[in-house]
Amino acid sequence: MFEQVNKVEGYLSVGIIGCGWLGKALAISLLNKKHSVLGTSSKLENVEQLNQQSICAQKLLLPADTEQLALHDVFTKQNLVIAITPQFKQGRTDYADKIAQLVDAAQQRGLVQRIILLSSSAIYNGLAGNVDEDSVLCMEAEKVQILNAAEQVVLNFPKQDPEQDPEQDTKSGSRQGTVIRLAGLVGPERHPGKFILANKTLNNSTAPVNLIHQNDAIGLIESLLQVESPQGVFNGVSDTHVSKQMYYQVAAKTLKLPPPIFAQKNIIETTRVVSGEKAKKALNYQFVYPDLLDWL
């Protein structure tokens, strides 16, 4: 078992639950800055690959018994980034339950000081026009209900005093749970042009895109990991909101692919534009790729 990593001035102690495409890149970025990192994956082969790449990792499989889960070494870290995916496309509906288990385990262990949940801008499904963190959610879809339930569990995570007996309830009312609602992720190995190869016909040609580059997702997470970072909900999205037709035409051209074909009749037309202004201002964050057309 790992001992708790004591806070060293200027360095972070971070556990990343779910070292997939984004979680792994975050781990590498933090390690390059000399922070202490422990990653997890539900698959043993992924854990072995991470360790081979000098990313200290252990297996963590959910759901699990909460008391046993609380003994996992990842809960010795002062900061916890939850980067597991809901897997809605695989028919899973237990995402909120898994997040609740992780938060309960962190609270039971009593060492985690901050939890950051990487949520999704899909929580705005059913809304139109400009949306931000204060928009009233449309709770008709089960997906939105599940994402919202998961977010609320993290936002209600109470801060633990390192000097306090973890068995005692904190009465301060302070909360150290933060949510980042990430838009569609692009970046290394996720060029949007490749999406065209997997989808011969695309829908909603006039719908605006809401995307964020991997580097900026990591930048926002690292900004929130700073000691005096604000709490609450933040959108992670670039300033690029051109139509899907324009964006994927440019993406195809850069990869020298035939232009995408859009369905003549749109199944669901949306005008939703997700605002990322709050995160930029609150975190004083400057995007590396604010214009994802330029990035293409």
C-alpha positions as YAML, in Angstrom:
chain: A
units: angstrom
residues:
- id: 1
  name: MET
  ca: [0.00, 0.00, 0.00]
- id: 2
  name: PHE
  ca: [1.12, 3.54, -0.70]
- id: 3
  name: GLU
  ca: [1.58, 5.95, 2.15]
- id: 4
  name: GLN
  ca: [-0.19, 9.28, 1.87]
- id: 5
  name: VAL
  ca: [1.92, 11.68, -0.17]
- id: 6
  name: ASN
  ca: [2.40, 14.76, 2.00]
- id: 7
  name: LYS
  ca: [1.85, 18.07, 0.30]
- id: 8
  name: VAL
  ca: [5.09, 19.54, -0.99]
- id: 9
  name: GLU
  ca: [5.11, 23.23, -1.74]
- id: 10
  name: GLY
  ca: [4.46, 23.76, -5.44]
- id: 11
  name: TYR
  ca: [3.69, 20.11, -6.20]
- id: 12
  name: LEU
  ca: [0.41, 18.25, -6.41]
- id: 13
  name: SER
  ca: [-0.67, 14.78, -5.33]
- id: 14
  name: VAL
  ca: [-3.18, 13.56, -7.92]
- id: 15
  name: GLY
  ca: [-5.14, 10.37, -8.47]
- id: 16
  name: ILE
  ca: [-6.68, 9.90, -11.93]
- id: 17
  name: ILE
  ca: [-9.51, 7.40, -12.05]
- id: 18
  name: GLY
  ca: [-9.81, 6.31, -15.66]
- id: 19
  name: CYS
  ca: [-6.53, 6.69, -17.55]
- id: 20
  name: GLY
  ca: [-7.97, 6.50, -21.04]
- id: 21
  name: TRP
  ca: [-7.28, 8.86, -23.92]
- id: 22
  name: LEU
  ca: [-7.65, 12.01, -21.83]
- id: 23
  name: GLY
  ca: [-6.70, 10.65, -18.40]
- id: 24
  name: LYS
  ca: [-3.43, 9.25, -19.69]
- id: 25
  name: ALA
  ca: [-2.51, 12.53, -21.40]
- id: 26
  name: LEU
  ca: [-3.31, 14.39, -18.16]
- id: 27
  name: ALA
  ca: [-1.07, 12.02, -16.20]
- id: 28
  name: ILE
  ca: [1.84, 12.60, -18.59]
- id: 29
  name: SER
  ca: [1.40, 16.38, -18.37]
- id: 30
  name: LEU
  ca: [1.33, 16.31, -14.56]
- id: 31
  name: LEU
  ca: [4.35, 14.00, -14.35]
- id: 32
  name: ASN
  ca: [6.30, 16.30, -16.69]
- id: 33
  name: LYS
  ca: [5.69, 19.04, -14.12]
- id: 34
  name: LYS
  ca: [7.04, 16.74, -11.35]
- id: 35
  name: HIS
  ca: [3.68, 16.20, -9.64]
- id: 36
  name: SER
  ca: [2.88, 12.90, -7.88]
- id: 37
  name: VAL
  ca: [0.39, 10.85, -9.93]
- id: 38
  name: LEU
  ca: [-1.37, 7.52, -9.55]
- id: 39
  name: GLY
  ca: [-3.64, 6.41, -12.37]
- id: 40
  name: THR
  ca: [-6.22, 3.64, -12.59]
- id: 41
  name: SER
  ca: [-7.85, 1.56, -15.29]
- id: 42
  name: SER
  ca: [-10.49, -1.15, -15.20]
- id: 43
  name: LYS
  ca: [-8.39, -3.35, -17.49]
- id: 44
  name: LEU
  ca: [-5.20, -5.05, -16.33]
- id: 45
  name: GLU
  ca: [-3.58, -4.81, -19.78]
- id: 46
  name: ASN
  ca: [-4.05, -1.02, -19.71]
- id: 47
  name: VAL
  ca: [-2.52, -0.86, -16.23]
- id: 48
  name: GLU
  ca: [0.51, -2.78, -17.45]
- id: 49
  name: GLN
  ca: [0.91, -0.46, -20.45]
- id: 50
  name: LEU
  ca: [0.68, 2.62, -18.23]
- id: 51
  name: ASN
  ca: [3.34, 1.28, -15.87]
- id: 52
  name: GLN
  ca: [5.57, 0.49, -18.84]
- id: 53
  name: GLN
  ca: [5.23, 4.15, -19.85]
- id: 54
  name: SER
  ca: [6.39, 5.27, -16.38]
- id: 55
  name: ILE
  ca: [2.85, 6.16, -15.26]
- id: 56
  name: CYS
  ca: [2.26, 4.53, -11.90]
- id: 57
  name: ALA
  ca: [-1.09, 2.78, -12.23]
- id: 58
  name: GLN
  ca: [-3.30, 0.20, -10.53]
- id: 59
  name: LYS
  ca: [-6.45, -1.65, -11.48]
- id: 60
  name: LEU
  ca: [-9.76, -0.27, -10.20]
- id: 61
  name: LEU
  ca: [-12.98, -1.95, -11.23]
- id: 62
  name: LEU
  ca: [-16.46, -0.56, -10.60]
- id: 63
  name: PRO
  ca: [-18.94, -1.24, -9.14]
- id: 64
  name: ALA
  ca: [-17.21, -2.46, -5.99]
- id: 65
  name: ASP
  ca: [-17.79, -2.84, -2.28]
- id: 66
  name: THR
  ca: [-17.37, 0.67, -0.87]
- id: 67
  name: GLU
  ca: [-15.38, -0.39, 2.20]
- id: 68
  name: GLN
  ca: [-12.95, -2.38, 0.08]
- id: 69
  name: LEU
  ca: [-12.83, 0.38, -2.52]
- id: 70
  name: ALA
  ca: [-11.83, 2.93, 0.13]
- id: 71
  name: LEU
  ca: [-8.63, 0.93, 0.74]
- id: 72
  name: HIS
  ca: [-7.43, 1.54, -2.83]
- id: 73
  name: ASP
  ca: [-4.22, 3.56, -3.00]
- id: 74
  name: VAL
  ca: [-5.76, 6.19, -5.29]
- id: 75
  name: PHE
  ca: [-7.68, 7.51, -2.28]
- id: 76
  name: THR
  ca: [-4.41, 8.47, -0.56]
- id: 77
  name: LYS
  ca: [-4.02, 11.30, -3.07]
- id: 78
  name: GLN
  ca: [-5.08, 14.80, -2.06]
- id: 79
  name: ASN
  ca: [-6.66, 15.51, -5.45]
- id: 80
  name: LEU
  ca: [-8.88, 13.13, -7.36]
- id: 81
  name: VAL
  ca: [-9.77, 13.51, -11.05]
- id: 82
  name: ILE
  ca: [-12.60, 11.22, -12.16]
- id: 83
  name: ALA
  ca: [-12.22, 10.61, -15.88]
- id: 84
  name: ILE
  ca: [-14.37, 7.53, -16.43]
- id: 85
  name: THR
  ca: [-16.92, 7.63, -19.25]
- id: 86
  name: PRO
  ca: [-20.67, 7.02, -18.84]
- id: 87
  name: GLN
  ca: [-20.71, 4.42, -21.68]
- id: 88
  name: PHE
  ca: [-24.25, 5.38, -22.70]
- id: 89
  name: LYS
  ca: [-23.67, 3.97, -26.19]
- id: 90
  name: GLN
  ca: [-22.98, 0.58, -24.61]
- id: 91
  name: GLY
  ca: [-26.34, 0.75, -22.85]
- id: 92
  name: ARG
  ca: [-24.90, 1.43, -19.38]
- id: 93
  name: THR
  ca: [-27.04, 3.37, -16.90]
- id: 94
  name: ASP
  ca: [-24.93, 2.98, -13.73]
- id: 95
  name: TYR
  ca: [-22.62, 5.99, -14.22]
- id: 96
  name: ALA
  ca: [-24.07, 8.04, -11.34]
- id: 97
  name: ASP
  ca: [-23.89, 5.00, -9.05]
- id: 98
  name: LYS
  ca: [-20.21, 4.53, -9.88]
- id: 99
  name: ILE
  ca: [-19.44, 8.19, -9.19]
- id: 100
  name: ALA
  ca: [-21.31, 7.96, -5.88]
- id: 101
  name: GLN
  ca: [-19.21, 4.94, -4.90]
- id: 102
  name: LEU
  ca: [-15.99, 6.81, -5.65]
- id: 103
  name: VAL
  ca: [-17.08, 9.87, -3.66]
- id: 104
  name: ASP
  ca: [-18.21, 7.70, -0.73]
- id: 105
  name: ALA
  ca: [-14.87, 5.86, -0.75]
- id: 106
  name: ALA
  ca: [-12.93, 9.15, -0.82]
- id: 107
  name: GLN
  ca: [-14.97, 10.49, 2.08]
- id: 108
  name: GLN
  ca: [-14.56, 7.26, 4.02]
- id: 109
  name: ARG
  ca: [-10.77, 7.25, 3.59]
- id: 110
  name: GLY
  ca: [-10.65, 10.92, 4.63]
- id: 111
  name: LEU
  ca: [-7.51, 11.97, 2.73]
- id: 112
  name: VAL
  ca: [-8.86, 13.38, -0.54]
- id: 113
  name: GLN
  ca: [-9.20, 17.17, -0.40]
- id: 114
  name: ARG
  ca: [-10.57, 17.90, -3.87]
- id: 115
  name: ILE
  ca: [-12.54, 15.93, -6.46]
- id: 116
  name: ILE
  ca: [-12.82, 17.04, -10.10]
- id: 117
  name: LEU
  ca: [-15.38, 15.23, -12.23]
- id: 118
  name: LEU
  ca: [-14.93, 15.29, -16.00]
- id: 119
  name: SER
  ca: [-18.55, 15.46, -17.09]
- id: 120
  name: SER
  ca: [-19.98, 16.15, -20.55]
- id: 121
  name: SER
  ca: [-21.68, 19.01, -22.35]
- id: 122
  name: ALA
  ca: [-24.20, 16.35, -23.40]
- id: 123
  name: ILE
  ca: [-25.94, 17.39, -20.20]
- id: 124
  name: TYR
  ca: [-27.35, 20.31, -22.24]
- id: 125
  name: ASN
  ca: [-29.21, 17.95, -24.59]
- id: 126
  name: GLY
  ca: [-32.71, 19.23, -25.23]
- id: 127
  name: LEU
  ca: [-31.68, 22.89, -24.95]
- id: 128
  name: ALA
  ca: [-31.35, 25.37, -27.81]
- id: 129
  name: GLY
  ca: [-29.53, 28.65, -28.34]
- id: 130
  name: ASN
  ca: [-26.73, 29.86, -26.10]
- id: 131
  name: VAL
  ca: [-26.29, 27.77, -22.95]
- id: 132
  name: ASP
  ca: [-24.00, 28.18, -19.96]
- id: 133
  name: GLU
  ca: [-23.48, 26.72, -16.49]
- id: 134
  name: ASP
  ca: [-26.60, 28.48, -15.17]
- id: 135
  name: SER
  ca: [-28.95, 27.16, -17.85]
- id: 136
  name: VAL
  ca: [-31.88, 25.13, -16.54]
- id: 137
  name: LEU
  ca: [-31.38, 21.56, -17.72]
- id: 138
  name: CYS
  ca: [-33.97, 19.63, -19.71]
- id: 139
  name: MET
  ca: [-34.46, 16.56, -17.52]
- id: 140
  name: GLU
  ca: [-36.64, 14.60, -19.94]
- id: 141
  name: ALA
  ca: [-33.81, 12.42, -21.26]
- id: 142
  name: GLU
  ca: [-32.43, 9.67, -19.01]
- id: 143
  name: LYS
  ca: [-28.89, 10.59, -20.06]
- id: 144
  name: VAL
  ca: [-29.29, 14.11, -18.69]
- id: 145
  name: GLN
  ca: [-30.75, 12.77, -15.44]
- id: 146
  name: ILE
  ca: [-27.79, 10.41, -14.97]
- id: 147
  name: LEU
  ca: [-25.15, 13.05, -15.73]
- id: 148
  name: ASN
  ca: [-26.85, 15.53, -13.39]
- id: 149
  name: ALA
  ca: [-27.05, 12.97, -10.57]
- id: 150
  name: ALA
  ca: [-23.33, 12.22, -10.95]
- id: 151
  name: GLU
  ca: [-22.44, 15.93, -10.91]
- id: 152
  name: GLN
  ca: [-24.50, 16.61, -7.78]
- id: 153
  name: VAL
  ca: [-22.74, 13.84, -5.86]
- id: 154
  name: VAL
  ca: [-19.35, 15.42, -6.60]
- id: 155
  name: LEU
  ca: [-20.52, 18.98, -5.93]
- id: 156
  name: ASN
  ca: [-21.70, 17.86, -2.48]
- id: 157
  name: PHE
  ca: [-18.35, 16.33, -1.57]
- id: 158
  name: PRO
  ca: [-17.29, 17.86, 1.78]
- id: 159
  name: LYS
  ca: [-13.78, 19.09, 2.37]
- id: 160
  name: GLN
  ca: [-11.80, 16.97, 4.82]
- id: 161
  name: ASP
  ca: [-9.43, 18.48, 7.36]
- id: 162
  name: PRO
  ca: [-6.17, 16.45, 7.31]
- id: 163
  name: GLU
  ca: [-5.90, 16.92, 11.09]
- id: 164
  name: GLN
  ca: [-9.47, 15.76, 11.66]
- id: 165
  name: ASP
  ca: [-10.56, 12.22, 12.46]
- id: 166
  name: PRO
  ca: [-12.03, 10.96, 9.15]
- id: 167
  name: GLU
  ca: [-14.77, 9.25, 11.15]
- id: 168
  name: GLN
  ca: [-16.03, 12.64, 12.32]
- id: 169
  name: ASP
  ca: [-18.44, 14.63, 10.20]
- id: 170
  name: THR
  ca: [-17.22, 17.97, 8.90]
- id: 171
  name: LYS
  ca: [-19.65, 20.76, 9.83]
- id: 172
  name: SER
  ca: [-17.99, 23.58, 7.95]
- id: 173
  name: GLY
  ca: [-20.28, 23.26, 4.92]
- id: 174
  name: SER
  ca: [-17.23, 23.79, 2.70]
- id: 175
  name: ARG
  ca: [-17.32, 21.87, -0.59]
- id: 176
  name: GLN
  ca: [-14.35, 20.79, -2.66]
- id: 177
  name: GLY
  ca: [-16.16, 19.18, -5.54]
- id: 178
  name: THR
  ca: [-15.77, 20.62, -9.05]
- id: 179
  name: VAL
  ca: [-17.31, 19.63, -12.38]
- id: 180
  name: ILE
  ca: [-15.96, 20.31, -15.87]
- id: 181
  name: ARG
  ca: [-18.49, 19.76, -18.62]
- id: 182
  name: LEU
  ca: [-16.26, 18.92, -21.55]
- id: 183
  name: ALA
  ca: [-17.44, 19.40, -25.12]
- id: 184
  name: GLY
  ca: [-16.53, 16.96, -27.89]
- id: 185
  name: LEU
  ca: [-12.86, 16.06, -27.57]
- id: 186
  name: VAL
  ca: [-10.41, 16.37, -30.46]
- id: 187
  name: GLY
  ca: [-6.64, 16.11, -30.59]
- id: 188
  name: PRO
  ca: [-3.93, 13.50, -31.17]
- id: 189
  name: GLU
  ca: [-5.49, 10.31, -32.60]
- id: 190
  name: ARG
  ca: [-8.88, 12.05, -32.59]
- id: 191
  name: HIS
  ca: [-8.80, 14.12, -35.75]
- id: 192
  name: PRO
  ca: [-12.42, 14.97, -36.67]
- id: 193
  name: GLY
  ca: [-11.69, 13.98, -40.26]
- id: 194
  name: LYS
  ca: [-11.47, 10.36, -39.12]
- id: 195
  name: PHE
  ca: [-15.03, 10.64, -37.84]
- id: 196
  name: ILE
  ca: [-16.10, 10.94, -41.46]
- id: 197
  name: LEU
  ca: [-14.53, 7.57, -42.28]
- id: 198
  name: ALA
  ca: [-16.73, 5.90, -39.68]
- id: 199
  name: ASN
  ca: [-19.91, 7.76, -40.65]
- id: 200
  name: LYS
  ca: [-20.75, 7.83, -44.35]
- id: 201
  name: THR
  ca: [-23.75, 10.13, -43.88]
- id: 202
  name: LEU
  ca: [-23.88, 12.91, -41.29]
- id: 203
  name: ASN
  ca: [-26.93, 14.60, -39.86]
- id: 204
  name: ASN
  ca: [-27.64, 18.18, -38.76]
- id: 205
  name: SER
  ca: [-25.50, 20.04, -41.29]
- id: 206
  name: THR
  ca: [-26.35, 23.51, -39.92]
- id: 207
  name: ALA
  ca: [-25.88, 22.63, -36.24]
- id: 208
  name: PRO
  ca: [-22.95, 24.46, -34.59]
- id: 209
  name: VAL
  ca: [-20.03, 22.41, -33.32]
- id: 210
  name: ASN
  ca: [-19.07, 22.42, -29.63]
- id: 211
  name: LEU
  ca: [-15.57, 20.99, -29.29]
- id: 212
  name: ILE
  ca: [-12.39, 21.26, -27.20]
- id: 213
  name: HIS
  ca: [-8.81, 20.21, -27.90]
- id: 214
  name: GLN
  ca: [-7.16, 17.71, -25.56]
- id: 215
  name: ASN
  ca: [-4.47, 20.25, -24.61]
- id: 216
  name: ASP
  ca: [-7.08, 22.75, -23.46]
- id: 217
  name: ALA
  ca: [-9.04, 20.14, -21.54]
- id: 218
  name: ILE
  ca: [-5.83, 19.33, -19.68]
- id: 219
  name: GLY
  ca: [-5.07, 23.03, -19.21]
- id: 220
  name: LEU
  ca: [-8.46, 23.62, -17.58]
- id: 221
  name: ILE
  ca: [-8.07, 20.60, -15.31]
- id: 222
  name: GLU
  ca: [-4.61, 21.70, -14.20]
- id: 223
  name: SER
  ca: [-5.91, 25.22, -13.55]
- id: 224
  name: LEU
  ca: [-8.61, 23.77, -11.30]
- id: 225
  name: LEU
  ca: [-6.04, 21.67, -9.44]
- id: 226
  name: GLN
  ca: [-4.38, 24.82, -8.14]
- id: 227
  name: VAL
  ca: [-4.82, 25.43, -4.42]
- id: 228
  name: GLU
  ca: [-6.97, 28.55, -4.65]
- id: 229
  name: SER
  ca: [-9.07, 27.44, -7.62]
- id: 230
  name: PRO
  ca: [-12.80, 28.18, -7.53]
- id: 231
  name: GLN
  ca: [-15.37, 25.42, -7.05]
- id: 232
  name: GLY
  ca: [-18.59, 24.69, -8.93]
- id: 233
  name: VAL
  ca: [-19.43, 23.86, -12.54]
- id: 234
  name: PHE
  ca: [-17.38, 24.96, -15.56]
- id: 235
  name: ASN
  ca: [-17.81, 24.33, -19.28]
- id: 236
  name: GLY
  ca: [-14.77, 23.24, -21.26]
- id: 237
  name: VAL
  ca: [-15.32, 24.31, -24.85]
- id: 238
  name: SER
  ca: [-13.44, 26.24, -27.54]
- id: 239
  name: ASP
  ca: [-14.65, 29.42, -29.26]
- id: 240
  name: THR
  ca: [-15.27, 27.55, -32.53]
- id: 241
  name: HIS
  ca: [-19.00, 27.21, -33.25]
- id: 242
  name: VAL
  ca: [-19.15, 27.04, -37.05]
- id: 243
  name: SER
  ca: [-21.64, 24.67, -38.66]
- id: 244
  name: LYS
  ca: [-20.96, 20.95, -38.72]
- id: 245
  name: GLN
  ca: [-20.97, 21.08, -42.50]
- id: 246
  name: MET
  ca: [-18.22, 23.69, -42.64]
- id: 247
  name: TYR
  ca: [-16.15, 22.07, -39.92]
- id: 248
  name: TYR
  ca: [-16.19, 18.55, -41.31]
- id: 249
  name: GLN
  ca: [-15.60, 19.77, -44.85]
- id: 250
  name: VAL
  ca: [-12.40, 21.47, -43.68]
- id: 251
  name: ALA
  ca: [-11.47, 18.40, -41.61]
- id: 252
  name: ALA
  ca: [-11.90, 16.13, -44.61]
- id: 253
  name: LYS
  ca: [-9.87, 18.43, -46.83]
- id: 254
  name: THR
  ca: [-6.91, 18.46, -44.42]
- id: 255
  name: LEU
  ca: [-6.79, 14.66, -44.51]
- id: 256
  name: LYS
  ca: [-7.37, 14.62, -48.29]
- id: 257
  name: LEU
  ca: [-10.63, 12.75, -47.88]
- id: 258
  name: PRO
  ca: [-13.79, 13.16, -49.98]
- id: 259
  name: PRO
  ca: [-16.13, 15.78, -48.50]
- id: 260
  name: PRO
  ca: [-18.71, 14.38, -46.07]
- id: 261
  name: ILE
  ca: [-22.25, 13.65, -47.21]
- id: 262
  name: PHE
  ca: [-25.01, 15.19, -45.12]
- id: 263
  name: ALA
  ca: [-28.50, 13.75, -44.92]
- id: 264
  name: GLN
  ca: [-31.06, 15.66, -46.97]
- id: 265
  name: LYS
  ca: [-33.48, 15.67, -44.04]
- id: 266
  name: ASN
  ca: [-32.09, 16.49, -40.63]
- id: 267
  name: ILE
  ca: [-33.25, 14.14, -37.91]
- id: 268
  name: ILE
  ca: [-32.81, 16.64, -35.09]
- id: 269
  name: GLU
  ca: [-31.76, 20.19, -35.86]
- id: 270
  name: THR
  ca: [-30.18, 22.08, -32.97]
- id: 271
  name: THR
  ca: [-28.79, 25.57, -32.58]
- id: 272
  name: ARG
  ca: [-27.13, 24.90, -29.22]
- id: 273
  name: VAL
  ca: [-23.92, 26.85, -28.55]
- id: 274
  name: VAL
  ca: [-22.11, 26.04, -25.30]
- id: 275
  name: SER
  ca: [-20.35, 29.00, -23.68]
- id: 276
  name: GLY
  ca: [-16.88, 28.59, -22.20]
- id: 277
  name: GLU
  ca: [-16.56, 32.17, -20.91]
- id: 278
  name: LYS
  ca: [-16.97, 31.34, -17.21]
- id: 279
  name: ALA
  ca: [-13.97, 28.98, -17.12]
- id: 280
  name: LYS
  ca: [-11.74, 31.38, -19.05]
- id: 281
  name: LYS
  ca: [-12.51, 34.27, -16.72]
- id: 282
  name: ALA
  ca: [-12.65, 32.43, -13.39]
- id: 283
  name: LEU
  ca: [-9.46, 30.48, -14.05]
- id: 284
  name: ASN
  ca: [-7.72, 33.21, -16.05]
- id: 285
  name: TYR
  ca: [-7.13, 30.53, -18.67]
- id: 286
  name: GLN
  ca: [-6.01, 31.29, -22.21]
- id: 287
  name: PHE
  ca: [-6.86, 28.56, -24.73]
- id: 288
  name: VAL
  ca: [-4.05, 26.99, -26.72]
- id: 289
  name: TYR
  ca: [-6.52, 26.22, -29.53]
- id: 290
  name: PRO
  ca: [-9.41, 28.70, -29.32]
- id: 291
  name: ASP
  ca: [-9.97, 28.37, -33.07]
- id: 292
  name: LEU
  ca: [-10.25, 24.71, -34.02]
- id: 293
  name: LEU
  ca: [-10.45, 25.55, -37.71]
- id: 294
  name: ASP
  ca: [-6.90, 26.90, -37.46]
- id: 295
  name: TRP
  ca: [-5.88, 23.73, -35.62]
- id: 296
  name: LEU
  ca: [-7.17, 21.61, -38.51]
...
